[in-house]
Short mmCIF file of C-alpha atoms and ligand atoms in Angstrom, two decimals:
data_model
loop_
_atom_site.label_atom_id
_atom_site.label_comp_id
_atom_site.label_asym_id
_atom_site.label_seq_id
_atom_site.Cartn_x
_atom_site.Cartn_y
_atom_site.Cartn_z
CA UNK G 1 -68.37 61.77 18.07
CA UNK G 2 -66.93 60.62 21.42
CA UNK G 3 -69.50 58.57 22.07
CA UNK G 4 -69.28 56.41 18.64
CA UNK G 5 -65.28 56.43 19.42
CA UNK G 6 -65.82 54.79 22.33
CA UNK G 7 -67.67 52.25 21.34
CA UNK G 8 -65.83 51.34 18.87
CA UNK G 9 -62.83 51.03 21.22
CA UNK G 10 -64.99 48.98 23.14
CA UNK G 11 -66.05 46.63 20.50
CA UNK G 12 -62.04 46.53 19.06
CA UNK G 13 -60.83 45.91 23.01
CA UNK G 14 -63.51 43.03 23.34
CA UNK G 15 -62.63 41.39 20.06
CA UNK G 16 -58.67 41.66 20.64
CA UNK G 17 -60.13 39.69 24.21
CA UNK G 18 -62.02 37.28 22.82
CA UNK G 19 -58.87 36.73 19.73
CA UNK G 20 -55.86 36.13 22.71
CA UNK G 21 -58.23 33.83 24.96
CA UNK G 22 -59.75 31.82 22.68
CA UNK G 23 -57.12 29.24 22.15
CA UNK G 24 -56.30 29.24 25.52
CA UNK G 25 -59.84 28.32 26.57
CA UNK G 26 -59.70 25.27 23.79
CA UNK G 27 -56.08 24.35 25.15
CA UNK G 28 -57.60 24.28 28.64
CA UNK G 29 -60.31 21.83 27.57
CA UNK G 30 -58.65 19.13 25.41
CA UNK G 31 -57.40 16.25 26.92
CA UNK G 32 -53.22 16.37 28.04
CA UNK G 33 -51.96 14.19 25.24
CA UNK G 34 -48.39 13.51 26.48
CA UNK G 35 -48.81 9.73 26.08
CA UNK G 36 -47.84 8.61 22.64
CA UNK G 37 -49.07 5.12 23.17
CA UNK G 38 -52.78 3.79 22.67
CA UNK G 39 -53.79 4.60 18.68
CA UNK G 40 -57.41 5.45 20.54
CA UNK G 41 -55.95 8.11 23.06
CA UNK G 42 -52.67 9.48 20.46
CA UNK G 43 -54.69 9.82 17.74
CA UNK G 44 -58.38 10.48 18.29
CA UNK G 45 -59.71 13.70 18.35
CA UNK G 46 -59.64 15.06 22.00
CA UNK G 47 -56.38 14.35 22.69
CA UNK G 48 -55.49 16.00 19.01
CA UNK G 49 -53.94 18.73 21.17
CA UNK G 50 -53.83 21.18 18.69
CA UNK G 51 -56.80 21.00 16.84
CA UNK G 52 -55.11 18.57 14.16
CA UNK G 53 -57.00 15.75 13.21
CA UNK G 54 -55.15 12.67 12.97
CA UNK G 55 -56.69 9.95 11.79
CA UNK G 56 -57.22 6.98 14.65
CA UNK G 57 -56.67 4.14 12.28
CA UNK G 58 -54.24 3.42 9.53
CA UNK G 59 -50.20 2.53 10.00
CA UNK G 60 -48.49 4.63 12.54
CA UNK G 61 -44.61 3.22 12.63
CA UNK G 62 -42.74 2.95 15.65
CA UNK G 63 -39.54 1.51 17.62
CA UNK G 64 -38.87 -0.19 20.99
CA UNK G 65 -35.21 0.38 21.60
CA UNK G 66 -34.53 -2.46 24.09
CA UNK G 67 -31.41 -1.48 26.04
CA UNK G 68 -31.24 -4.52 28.28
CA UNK G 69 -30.41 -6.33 24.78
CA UNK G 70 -27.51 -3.56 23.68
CA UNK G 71 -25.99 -3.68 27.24
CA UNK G 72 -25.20 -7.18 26.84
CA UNK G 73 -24.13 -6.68 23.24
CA UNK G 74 -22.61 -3.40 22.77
CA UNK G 75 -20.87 -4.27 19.66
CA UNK G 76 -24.61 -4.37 18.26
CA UNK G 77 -25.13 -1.24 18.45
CA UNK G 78 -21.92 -0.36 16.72
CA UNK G 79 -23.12 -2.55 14.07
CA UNK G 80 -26.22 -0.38 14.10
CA UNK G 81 -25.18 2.51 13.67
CA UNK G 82 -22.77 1.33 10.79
CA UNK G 83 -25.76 -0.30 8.98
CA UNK G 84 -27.10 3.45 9.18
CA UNK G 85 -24.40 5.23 7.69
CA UNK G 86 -23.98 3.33 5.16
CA UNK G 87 -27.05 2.59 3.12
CA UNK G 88 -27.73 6.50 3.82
CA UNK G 89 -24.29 8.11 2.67
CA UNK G 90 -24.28 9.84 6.45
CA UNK G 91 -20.36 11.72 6.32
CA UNK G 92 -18.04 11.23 9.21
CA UNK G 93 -16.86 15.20 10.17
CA UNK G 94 -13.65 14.38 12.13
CA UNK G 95 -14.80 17.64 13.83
CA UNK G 96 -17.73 16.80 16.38
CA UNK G 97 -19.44 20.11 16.05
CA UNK G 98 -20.06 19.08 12.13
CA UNK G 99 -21.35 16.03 13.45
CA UNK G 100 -24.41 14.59 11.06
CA UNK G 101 -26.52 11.72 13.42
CA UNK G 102 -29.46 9.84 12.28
CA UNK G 103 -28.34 7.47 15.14
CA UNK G 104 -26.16 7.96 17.89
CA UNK G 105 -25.04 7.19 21.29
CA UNK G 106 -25.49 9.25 23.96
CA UNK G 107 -25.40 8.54 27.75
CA UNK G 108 -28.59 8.24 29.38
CA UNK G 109 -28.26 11.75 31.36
CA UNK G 110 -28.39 13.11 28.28
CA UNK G 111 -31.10 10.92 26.69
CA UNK G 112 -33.28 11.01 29.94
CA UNK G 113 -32.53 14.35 31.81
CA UNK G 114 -35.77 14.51 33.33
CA UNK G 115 -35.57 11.22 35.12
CA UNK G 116 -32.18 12.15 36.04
CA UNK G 117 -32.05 10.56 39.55
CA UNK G 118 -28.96 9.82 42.35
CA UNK G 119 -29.10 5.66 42.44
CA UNK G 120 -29.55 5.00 38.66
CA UNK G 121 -29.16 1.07 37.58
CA UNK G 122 -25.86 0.15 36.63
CA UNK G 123 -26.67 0.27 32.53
CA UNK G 124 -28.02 4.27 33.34
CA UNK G 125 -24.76 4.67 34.51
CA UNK G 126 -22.63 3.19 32.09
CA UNK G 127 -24.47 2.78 28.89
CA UNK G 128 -24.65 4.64 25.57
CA UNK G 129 -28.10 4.41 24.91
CA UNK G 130 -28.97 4.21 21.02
CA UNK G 131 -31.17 7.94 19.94
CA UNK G 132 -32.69 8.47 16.64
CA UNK G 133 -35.68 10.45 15.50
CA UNK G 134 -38.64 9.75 17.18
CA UNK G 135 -41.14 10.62 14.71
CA UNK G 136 -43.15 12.30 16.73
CA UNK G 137 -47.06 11.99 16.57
CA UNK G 138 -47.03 15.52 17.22
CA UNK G 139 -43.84 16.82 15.65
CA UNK G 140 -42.57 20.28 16.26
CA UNK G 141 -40.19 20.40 13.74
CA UNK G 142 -42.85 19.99 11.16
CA UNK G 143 -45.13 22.89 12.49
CA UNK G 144 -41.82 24.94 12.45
CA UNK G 145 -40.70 24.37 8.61
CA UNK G 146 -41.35 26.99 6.87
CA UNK G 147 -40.96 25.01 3.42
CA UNK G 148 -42.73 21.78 4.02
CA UNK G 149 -39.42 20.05 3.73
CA UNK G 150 -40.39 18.37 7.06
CA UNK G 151 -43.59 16.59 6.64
CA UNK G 152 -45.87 13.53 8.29
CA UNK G 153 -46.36 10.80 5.62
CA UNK G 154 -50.38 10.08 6.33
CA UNK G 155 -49.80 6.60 5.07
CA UNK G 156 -47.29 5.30 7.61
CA UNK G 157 -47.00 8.34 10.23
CA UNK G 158 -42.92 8.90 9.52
CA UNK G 159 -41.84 12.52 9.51
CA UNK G 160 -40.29 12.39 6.52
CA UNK G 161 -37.49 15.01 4.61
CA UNK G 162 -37.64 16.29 0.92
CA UNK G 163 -34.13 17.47 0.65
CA UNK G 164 -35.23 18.56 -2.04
CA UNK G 165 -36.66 21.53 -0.09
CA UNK G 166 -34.67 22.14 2.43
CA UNK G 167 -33.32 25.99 2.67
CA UNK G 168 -31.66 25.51 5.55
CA UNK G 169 -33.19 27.85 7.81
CA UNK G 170 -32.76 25.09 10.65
CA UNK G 171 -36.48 26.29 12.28
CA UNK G 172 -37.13 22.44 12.57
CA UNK G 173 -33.33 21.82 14.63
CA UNK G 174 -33.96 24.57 16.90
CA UNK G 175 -37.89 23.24 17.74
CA UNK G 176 -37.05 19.20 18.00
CA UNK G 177 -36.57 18.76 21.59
CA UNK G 178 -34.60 15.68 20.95
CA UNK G 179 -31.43 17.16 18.99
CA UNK G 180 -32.74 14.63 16.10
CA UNK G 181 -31.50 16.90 13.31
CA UNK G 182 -27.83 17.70 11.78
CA UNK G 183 -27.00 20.57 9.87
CA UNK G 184 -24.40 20.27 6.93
CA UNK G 185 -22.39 23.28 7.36
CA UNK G 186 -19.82 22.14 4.51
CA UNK G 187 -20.29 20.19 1.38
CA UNK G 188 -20.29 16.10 3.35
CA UNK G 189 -19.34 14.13 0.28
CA UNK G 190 -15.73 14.08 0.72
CA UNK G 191 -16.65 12.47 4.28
CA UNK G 192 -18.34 9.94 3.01
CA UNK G 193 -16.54 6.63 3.09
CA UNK G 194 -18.20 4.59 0.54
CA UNK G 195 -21.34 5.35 -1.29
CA UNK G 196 -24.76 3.51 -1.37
CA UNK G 197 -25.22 3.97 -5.41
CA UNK G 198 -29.08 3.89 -4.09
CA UNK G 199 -29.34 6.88 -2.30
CA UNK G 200 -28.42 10.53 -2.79
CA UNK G 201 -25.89 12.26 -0.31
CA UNK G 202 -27.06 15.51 0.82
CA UNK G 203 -25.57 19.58 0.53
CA UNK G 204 -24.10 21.79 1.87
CA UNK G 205 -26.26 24.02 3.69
CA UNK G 206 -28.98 21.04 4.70
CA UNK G 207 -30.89 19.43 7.31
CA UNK G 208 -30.93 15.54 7.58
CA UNK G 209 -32.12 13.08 10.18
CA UNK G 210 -33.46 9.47 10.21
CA UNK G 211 -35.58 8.51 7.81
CA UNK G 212 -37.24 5.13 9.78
CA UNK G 213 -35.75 3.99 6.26
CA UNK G 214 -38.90 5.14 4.32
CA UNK G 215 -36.87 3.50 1.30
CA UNK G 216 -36.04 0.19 2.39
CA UNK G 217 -39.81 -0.48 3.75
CA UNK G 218 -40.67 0.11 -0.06
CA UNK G 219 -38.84 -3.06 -0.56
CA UNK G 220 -40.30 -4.83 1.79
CA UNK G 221 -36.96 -4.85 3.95
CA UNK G 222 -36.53 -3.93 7.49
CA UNK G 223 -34.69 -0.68 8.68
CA UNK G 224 -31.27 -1.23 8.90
CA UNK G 225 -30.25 -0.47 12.22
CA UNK G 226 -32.96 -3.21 12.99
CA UNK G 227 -31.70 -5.50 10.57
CA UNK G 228 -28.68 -4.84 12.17
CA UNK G 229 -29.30 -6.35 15.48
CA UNK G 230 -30.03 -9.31 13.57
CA UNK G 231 -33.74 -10.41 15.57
CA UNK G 232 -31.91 -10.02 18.98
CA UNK G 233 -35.06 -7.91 19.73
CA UNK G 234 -33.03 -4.91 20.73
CA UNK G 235 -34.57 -2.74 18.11
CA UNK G 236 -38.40 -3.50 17.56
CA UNK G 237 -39.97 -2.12 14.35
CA UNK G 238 -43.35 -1.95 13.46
CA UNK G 239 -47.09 -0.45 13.61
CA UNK G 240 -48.23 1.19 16.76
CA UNK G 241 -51.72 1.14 15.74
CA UNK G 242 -52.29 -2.74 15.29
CA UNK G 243 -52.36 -4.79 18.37
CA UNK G 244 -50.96 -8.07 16.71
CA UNK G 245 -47.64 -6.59 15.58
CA UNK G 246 -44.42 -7.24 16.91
CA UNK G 247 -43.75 -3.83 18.47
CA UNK G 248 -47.69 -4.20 19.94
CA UNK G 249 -46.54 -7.04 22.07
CA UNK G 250 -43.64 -6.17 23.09
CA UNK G 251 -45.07 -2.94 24.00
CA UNK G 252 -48.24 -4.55 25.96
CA UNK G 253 -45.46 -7.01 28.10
CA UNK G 254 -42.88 -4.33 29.02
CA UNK G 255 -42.71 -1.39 31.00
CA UNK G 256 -41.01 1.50 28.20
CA UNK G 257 -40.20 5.31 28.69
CA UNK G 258 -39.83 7.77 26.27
CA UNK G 259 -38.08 10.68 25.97
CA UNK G 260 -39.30 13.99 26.91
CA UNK G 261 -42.40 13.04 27.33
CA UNK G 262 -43.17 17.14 28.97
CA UNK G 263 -42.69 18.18 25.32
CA UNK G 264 -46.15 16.64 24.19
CA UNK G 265 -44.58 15.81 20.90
CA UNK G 266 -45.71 11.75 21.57
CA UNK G 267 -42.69 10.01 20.19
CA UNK G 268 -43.37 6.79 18.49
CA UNK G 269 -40.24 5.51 19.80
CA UNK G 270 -40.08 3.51 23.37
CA UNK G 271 -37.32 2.50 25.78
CA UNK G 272 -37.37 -0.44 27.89
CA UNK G 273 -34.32 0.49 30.12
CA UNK A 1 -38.32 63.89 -33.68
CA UNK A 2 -35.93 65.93 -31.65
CA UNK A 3 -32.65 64.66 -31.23
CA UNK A 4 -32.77 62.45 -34.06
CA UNK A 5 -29.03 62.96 -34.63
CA UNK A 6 -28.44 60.53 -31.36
CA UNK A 7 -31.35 58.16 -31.06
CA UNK A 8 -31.09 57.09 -33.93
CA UNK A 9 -27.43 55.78 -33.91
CA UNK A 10 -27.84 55.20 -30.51
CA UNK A 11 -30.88 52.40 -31.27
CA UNK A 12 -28.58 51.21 -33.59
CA UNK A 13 -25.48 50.44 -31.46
CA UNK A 14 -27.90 49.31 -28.90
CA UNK A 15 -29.46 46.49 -31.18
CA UNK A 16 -25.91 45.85 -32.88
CA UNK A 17 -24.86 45.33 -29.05
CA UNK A 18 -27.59 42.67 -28.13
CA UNK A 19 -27.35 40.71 -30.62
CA UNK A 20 -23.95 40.30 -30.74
CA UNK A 21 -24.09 36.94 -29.80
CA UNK A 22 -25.46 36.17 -33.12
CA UNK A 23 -23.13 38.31 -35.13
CA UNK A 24 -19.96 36.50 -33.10
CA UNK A 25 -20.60 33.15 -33.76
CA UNK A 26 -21.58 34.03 -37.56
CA UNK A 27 -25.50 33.42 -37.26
CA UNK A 28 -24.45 29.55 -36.12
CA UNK A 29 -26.17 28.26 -33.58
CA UNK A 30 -23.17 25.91 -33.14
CA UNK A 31 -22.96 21.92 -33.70
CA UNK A 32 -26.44 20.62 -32.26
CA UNK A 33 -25.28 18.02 -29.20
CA UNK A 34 -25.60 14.33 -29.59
CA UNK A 35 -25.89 13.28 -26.16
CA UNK A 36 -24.57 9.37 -26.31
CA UNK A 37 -27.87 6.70 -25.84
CA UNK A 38 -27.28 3.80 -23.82
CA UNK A 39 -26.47 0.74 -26.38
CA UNK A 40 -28.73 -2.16 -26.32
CA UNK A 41 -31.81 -0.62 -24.84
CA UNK A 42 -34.02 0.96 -27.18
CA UNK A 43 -36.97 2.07 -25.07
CA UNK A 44 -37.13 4.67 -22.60
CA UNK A 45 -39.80 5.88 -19.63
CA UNK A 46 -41.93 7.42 -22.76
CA UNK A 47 -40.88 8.60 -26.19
CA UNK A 48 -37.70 9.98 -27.06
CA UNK A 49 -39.48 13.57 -28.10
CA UNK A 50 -41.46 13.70 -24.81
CA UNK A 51 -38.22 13.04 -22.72
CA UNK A 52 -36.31 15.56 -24.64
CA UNK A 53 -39.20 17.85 -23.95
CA UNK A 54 -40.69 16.90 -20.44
CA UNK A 55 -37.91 14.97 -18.86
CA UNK A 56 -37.57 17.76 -15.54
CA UNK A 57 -41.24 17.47 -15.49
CA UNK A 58 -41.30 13.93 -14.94
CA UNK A 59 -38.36 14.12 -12.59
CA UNK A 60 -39.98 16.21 -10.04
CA UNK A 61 -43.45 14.20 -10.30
CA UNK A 62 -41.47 11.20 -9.50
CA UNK A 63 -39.61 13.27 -6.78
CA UNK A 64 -43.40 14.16 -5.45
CA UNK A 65 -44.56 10.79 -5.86
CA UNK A 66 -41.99 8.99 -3.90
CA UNK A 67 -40.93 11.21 -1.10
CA UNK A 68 -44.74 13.18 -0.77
CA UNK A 69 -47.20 9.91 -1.89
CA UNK A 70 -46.02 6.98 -0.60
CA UNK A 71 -46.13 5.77 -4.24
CA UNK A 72 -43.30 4.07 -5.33
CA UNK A 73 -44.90 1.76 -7.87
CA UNK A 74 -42.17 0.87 -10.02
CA UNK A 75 -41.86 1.78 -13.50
CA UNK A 76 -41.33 -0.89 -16.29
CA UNK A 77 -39.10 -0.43 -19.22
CA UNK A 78 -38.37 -3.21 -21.72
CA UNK A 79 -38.99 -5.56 -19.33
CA UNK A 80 -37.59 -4.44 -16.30
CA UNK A 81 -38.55 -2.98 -14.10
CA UNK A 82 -37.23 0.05 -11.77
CA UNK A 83 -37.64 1.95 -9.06
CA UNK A 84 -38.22 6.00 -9.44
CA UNK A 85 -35.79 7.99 -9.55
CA UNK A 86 -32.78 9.54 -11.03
CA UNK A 87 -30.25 6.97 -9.68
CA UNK A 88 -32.53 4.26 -9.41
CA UNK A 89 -34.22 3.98 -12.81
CA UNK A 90 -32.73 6.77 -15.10
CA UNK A 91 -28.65 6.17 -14.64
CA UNK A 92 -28.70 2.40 -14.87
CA UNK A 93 -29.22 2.90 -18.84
CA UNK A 94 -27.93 6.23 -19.27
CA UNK A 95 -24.87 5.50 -17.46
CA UNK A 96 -22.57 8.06 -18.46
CA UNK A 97 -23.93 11.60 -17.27
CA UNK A 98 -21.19 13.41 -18.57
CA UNK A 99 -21.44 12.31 -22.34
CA UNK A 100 -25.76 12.18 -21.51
CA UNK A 101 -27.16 15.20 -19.18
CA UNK A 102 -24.27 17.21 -19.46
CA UNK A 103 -23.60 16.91 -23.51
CA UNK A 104 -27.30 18.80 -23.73
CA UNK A 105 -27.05 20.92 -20.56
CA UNK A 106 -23.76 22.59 -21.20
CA UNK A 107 -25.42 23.68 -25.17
CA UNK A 108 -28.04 24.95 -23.82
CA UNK A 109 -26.25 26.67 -20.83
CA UNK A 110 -28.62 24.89 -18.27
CA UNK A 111 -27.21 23.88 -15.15
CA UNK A 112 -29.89 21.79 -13.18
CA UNK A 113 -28.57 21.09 -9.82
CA UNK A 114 -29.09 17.56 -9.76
CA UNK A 115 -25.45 16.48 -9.09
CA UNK A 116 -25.37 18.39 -5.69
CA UNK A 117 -26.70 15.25 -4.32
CA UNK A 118 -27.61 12.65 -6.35
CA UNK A 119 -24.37 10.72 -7.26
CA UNK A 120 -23.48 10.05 -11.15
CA UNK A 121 -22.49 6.76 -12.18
CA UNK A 122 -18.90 7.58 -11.86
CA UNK A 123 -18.97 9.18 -8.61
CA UNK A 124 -20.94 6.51 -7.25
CA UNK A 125 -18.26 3.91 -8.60
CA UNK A 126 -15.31 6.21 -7.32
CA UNK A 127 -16.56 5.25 -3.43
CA UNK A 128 -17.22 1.79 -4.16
CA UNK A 129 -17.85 -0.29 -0.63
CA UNK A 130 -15.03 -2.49 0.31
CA UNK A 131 -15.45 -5.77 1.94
S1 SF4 K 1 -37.70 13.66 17.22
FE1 SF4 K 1 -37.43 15.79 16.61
S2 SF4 K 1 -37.02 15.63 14.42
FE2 SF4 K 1 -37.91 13.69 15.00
S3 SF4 K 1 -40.12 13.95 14.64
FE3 SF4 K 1 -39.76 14.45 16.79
S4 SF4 K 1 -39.51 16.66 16.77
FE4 SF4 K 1 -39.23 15.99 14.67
S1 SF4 K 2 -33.88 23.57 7.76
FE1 SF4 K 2 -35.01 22.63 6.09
S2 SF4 K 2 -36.29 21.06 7.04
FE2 SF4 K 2 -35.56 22.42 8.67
S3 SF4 K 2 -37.16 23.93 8.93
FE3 SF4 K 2 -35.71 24.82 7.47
S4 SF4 K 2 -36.46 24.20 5.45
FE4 SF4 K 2 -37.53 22.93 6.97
S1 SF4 K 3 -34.51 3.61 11.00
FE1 SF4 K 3 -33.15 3.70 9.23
S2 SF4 K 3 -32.68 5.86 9.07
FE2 SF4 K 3 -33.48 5.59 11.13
S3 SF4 K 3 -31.69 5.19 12.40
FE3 SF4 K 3 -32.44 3.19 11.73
S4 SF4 K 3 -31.24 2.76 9.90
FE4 SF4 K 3 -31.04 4.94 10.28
#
């Protein structure tokens, strides 16, 4: 009797081993994937991460965010922003803790806090920079919806909303490292200035963000923010994964940060600063 | 049967009770709705009897298609063609959700939740941009 009890303790204890250190051992052995950047490294399977399998070709979207270009033209990033609002009926809470932002400005100790340092350049010091989404390649807001409301689009890489599906539980606001996602804690339409007959508005009791303007590239238009700036080249748009586009270039030529990079989500978004 | 004194009266009250709908509005089922049709287009999405039937059905596969699929193919309707959606392709002919969705909705006591986001015709109008 004792005997086959203690095996079987034995055999439970061992398997209960083997079940808490098995990820670890796989985490130990892939590849840090912390840099978004080459479609080869982001996407192929060792530096998956977590086991997901991305696919290494195919359109992954992106954004350089050129602030050299919005420190010389800050109205342009007003314009931005505006451009945002509108086409996406985003409400204007006079209270800032209602706040909804798909694109904001925040200063750069707040958009860079880990490369916080004591002689920053005279536009870190003074400058909103311009923050949206950054549609992660690894997104942990999407592995922390419980609903599937938050979801990668295989076909383009955006991490994409269904309002539709949205409970509200806010899982995906709590895990974005980037404070990309608003909550509508009261009913936004009578903040809403003037409507976009195009696009819904959103509900009470709803999660929202930027949408890399999933609609708009259906029509073969640009985002707005980008349109925006008017092909000042302080917002880049574009695909990651092929090394003719736009973004590509720009990308290869400058040096760009990110944001976070620690929190081995990958953004696909890119600041020359 | 024990008891038959109660049960018996007691079935009856309780069937008299549910269907008293019935009995109030004197076996009527009321004036059947005639939700107003956009004038000068004569063809819909598909047939008028499959739309009565199926429209939330093809609502919510054009929901999945769009937002889910990347497919946003647009749909062509006597001509023209539009893009997906309950803004975008149904409420540019049906116009008037009040005198459409709603004549139906409120007869049959539905109340789909649509309008908590999308915008009807007249709210859209009611915000119009201003240059
Ligand atoms: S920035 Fe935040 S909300 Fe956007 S994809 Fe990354 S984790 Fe998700
Ligand atoms: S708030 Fe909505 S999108 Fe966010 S995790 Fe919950 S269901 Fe998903
Ligand atoms: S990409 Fe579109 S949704 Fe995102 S910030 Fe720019 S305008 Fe707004």
């Amino acid at each position: 009797m004792d005997n086959t009890r203690r095996k079987f303790l034995k055999i439970a204890g061992a398997a209960a081993l083997a079940g808490i250190g098995a990820p670890a051992l796989v985490k130990l052995n892939s590849t840090a994937a912390f840099a978004s950047s080459e479609p080869a490294a982001g996407h192929g399977s060792a530096a998956g991460g977590h086991g997901e399998v991305v696919a290494a070709t195919g359109v992954r979207l992106g954004m350089v965010v050129d602030m050299r270009k919005f420190a010389e033209t800050p109205e342009m990033l007003d314009a931005a922003i505006a451009a945002c609002y509108k086409v996406h009926n985003i409400p204007h809470f006079p209270d800032r803790k209602n706040e909804i932002k798909w694109i904001w400005k925040a200063p750069y100790a707040n958009v860079f806090p880990e490369q916080e340092v004591l002689h920053k350049s005279e536009m870190a010091k003074s400058k909103p920079f311009a923050v949206l989404c950054n549609h992660c390649d690894n997104p942990s807001c999407v592995k922390a919806c419980p609903t599937k409301a938050t979801f990668v689009q295989p076909e383009n890489g955006i991490v994409a909303m269904d309002f539709h599906r949205c409970i509200g539980c806010r899982f995906c606001m709590a895990a974005c490292p980037y404070g990309a996602r608003s909550f509508n804690w009261q009913d936004p339409r009578p903040f809403i200035t003037s409507y976009n007959p195009d696009f819904p508005t959103r509900m009470r009791g709803v999660v929202e963000k930027c949408n890399f303007c999933g609609e708009r590239l259906a029509l073969g238009l640009e985002p707005a923010c980008v349109e925006a700036c008017q092909g000042s080249g302080a917002m880049v748009f574009g695909d990651l994964n092929d090394p003719d586009s736009e973004i590509r270039k720009v990308l290869d030529k400058e040096f760009t940060i990110q944001r976070n990079p620690a929190a081995g989500t990958r953004p696909s978004v890119y600041y020359i600063v | 049967m024990y008891n038959k004194g109660t049960i018996i009266p007691g079935l009856v009250i309780f069937i008299v009770f549910v269907t008293f709908p019935l009995w109030y509005n004197g076996l009527n089922a009321g004036t059947v709705p005639k939700p107003d049709l956009p004038i000068g287009q004569k063809e819909c999405v598909a047939p008028a009897a499959e739309m009565r039937d199926n429209h939330m059905k093809l609502l919510n596969e054009w929901r999945d298609a769009v937002l889910r699929e990347d497919d946003r193919v647009m749909v062509k309707v006597g001509g023209k063609e539009y893009r997906k959606g309950l803004q975008m392709a149904c409420m540019q002919c049906h116009n008037d959700k009040e005198k459409f969705c709603d004549s139906c909705h409120t007869y049959a006591a539905v109340q789909p939740t649509c309008w908590d986001c999308h915008l009807t015709p007249k709210e859209a109008a009611s915000k119009k941009e201003t240059h």
